[in-house]
Amino acid sequence: MEAAFAAAAEDLAQTGWANMCPVGTVTGEIADVEPQLREVADEVIASWVDEGTRYLASRGLSDADARAAMYALLSALEGGFLLARGQRSTEPLLAAGRAMAAYVASLPVAAPADG
C-alpha cells in the first residue's frame, strides 16, 4: 500500500503536479452543476470500492472491514492528491500511504479455510 501511494506521489511530481485523479477533480468541481457527470463519477467510484472490497476480502478481511478500508484508502488518496498538488510536495501522499498501510495492517484477517 505504501508503494502505491509512493508511486502516485512520484507520478504527480514528475508531471509537474498536474496529473491528479480526473474523477476526483470532476467530482469536486462540477458534481453539483452537472448531474450526468456526477452520476458517471459515482459509477466509477462505486466500481473502485466494489473491486477493492472484493480484493481485500479475498485477502482475508471481512466484507465490512474491506469496504471501510476502500473508502478510507480512496479518501486518503484523493485528499493526498489535493494537498500534494497545493503544496508541491510528495509528503502528503507518502504520509497517507504510511497511515493507510498501518490501518489496513491493524484489521483482523480471517484464517484461511481448510480445504
Coordinates of C-alpha atoms in Angstrom, one line a residue:
M1 CA 0.0 0.0 0.0
E2 CA 2.8 2.4 0.8
A3 CA 4.4 1.6 -2.6
A4 CA 1.1 2.5 -4.4
F5 CA 0.9 5.9 -2.6
A6 CA 4.7 6.5 -3.3
A7 CA 4.2 5.7 -7.0
A8 CA 1.2 8.1 -7.1
A9 CA 3.4 10.8 -5.4
E10 CA 6.2 10.2 -7.9
D11 CA 3.9 10.4 -10.8
L12 CA 2.3 13.6 -9.6
A13 CA 5.7 15.2 -9.1
Q14 CA 7.1 14.1 -12.4
T15 CA 4.1 15.6 -14.3
G16 CA 4.7 19.0 -12.7
W17 CA 1.9 18.4 -10.2
A18 CA -0.7 18.2 -12.9
N19 CA -1.6 14.5 -13.0
M20 CA -4.3 14.3 -10.4
C21 CA -7.2 11.9 -10.5
P22 CA -9.6 13.2 -13.1
V23 CA -12.6 11.5 -11.4
G24 CA -11.8 13.3 -8.2
T25 CA -11.4 16.6 -10.0
V26 CA -14.7 16.3 -11.8
T27 CA -16.5 15.3 -8.7
G28 CA -15.1 18.2 -6.7
E29 CA -15.5 20.8 -9.3
I30 CA -18.8 20.2 -11.1
A31 CA -20.8 17.5 -9.4
D32 CA -23.4 20.0 -8.2
V33 CA -24.0 21.6 -11.6
E34 CA -23.6 18.7 -14.0
P35 CA -25.8 15.8 -12.7
Q36 CA -24.8 13.5 -15.6
L37 CA -21.1 13.8 -14.8
R38 CA -21.8 13.3 -11.1
E39 CA -23.6 10.1 -12.0
V40 CA -20.7 8.9 -14.1
A41 CA -18.2 9.8 -11.3
D42 CA -20.4 7.9 -8.9
E43 CA -20.4 4.8 -11.1
V44 CA -16.6 4.9 -11.4
I45 CA -16.1 5.4 -7.6
A46 CA -18.5 2.7 -6.9
S47 CA -16.6 0.3 -9.2
W48 CA -13.4 1.2 -7.4
V49 CA -15.0 0.5 -4.0
D50 CA -16.6 -2.7 -5.2
E51 CA -13.4 -4.1 -6.9
G52 CA -11.2 -3.1 -4.0
T53 CA -13.6 -4.5 -1.4
R54 CA -13.5 -7.9 -3.3
Y55 CA -9.7 -7.8 -3.4
L56 CA -9.3 -7.0 0.2
A57 CA -11.9 -9.6 1.2
S58 CA -10.1 -12.2 -0.9
R59 CA -7.0 -11.3 1.3
G60 CA -8.9 -12.2 4.5
L61 CA -10.7 -9.1 5.6
S62 CA -14.4 -9.2 6.4
D63 CA -16.6 -7.6 3.8
A64 CA -17.4 -4.7 6.2
D65 CA -13.7 -4.1 7.0
A66 CA -12.7 -4.4 3.3
R67 CA -15.4 -1.8 2.3
A68 CA -14.5 0.6 5.1
A69 CA -10.8 0.3 4.1
M70 CA -11.5 1.0 0.5
Y71 CA -13.4 4.2 1.4
A72 CA -10.6 5.2 3.7
L73 CA -8.0 4.4 1.0
L74 CA -9.8 6.4 -1.7
S75 CA -10.3 9.3 0.7
A76 CA -6.7 9.3 1.7
L77 CA -5.5 9.1 -1.9
E78 CA -7.8 11.9 -3.2
G79 CA -7.0 14.1 -0.2
G80 CA -3.3 13.4 -0.6
F81 CA -3.5 14.4 -4.3
L82 CA -5.1 17.7 -3.3
L83 CA -2.6 18.5 -0.6
A84 CA 0.4 17.4 -2.6
R85 CA -0.6 19.5 -5.5
G86 CA -1.3 22.5 -3.4
Q87 CA 2.0 22.2 -1.5
R88 CA 4.1 21.0 -4.4
S89 CA 5.2 18.2 -2.1
T90 CA 5.1 14.4 -2.1
E91 CA 4.9 14.4 1.7
P92 CA 1.1 14.3 2.0
L93 CA 0.8 11.3 -0.3
L94 CA 3.7 9.5 1.4
A95 CA 2.2 10.2 4.9
A96 CA -1.2 9.0 3.7
G97 CA 0.3 5.8 2.4
R98 CA 2.0 5.1 5.7
A99 CA -1.2 5.8 7.6
M100 CA -3.3 3.6 5.3
A101 CA -0.8 0.7 5.4
A102 CA -0.8 0.8 9.2
Y103 CA -4.6 1.0 9.3
V104 CA -5.1 -2.0 7.0
A105 CA -2.5 -4.0 8.8
S106 CA -4.4 -3.4 12.0
L107 CA -7.6 -5.0 10.7
P108 CA -8.3 -8.6 11.7
V109 CA -7.7 -11.1 9.0
A110 CA -9.6 -14.4 8.8
A111 CA -7.7 -17.6 9.0
P112 CA -7.6 -19.4 5.7
A113 CA -10.3 -22.1 5.3
D114 CA -9.1 -25.7 5.4
G115 CA -9.6 -27.5 2.2

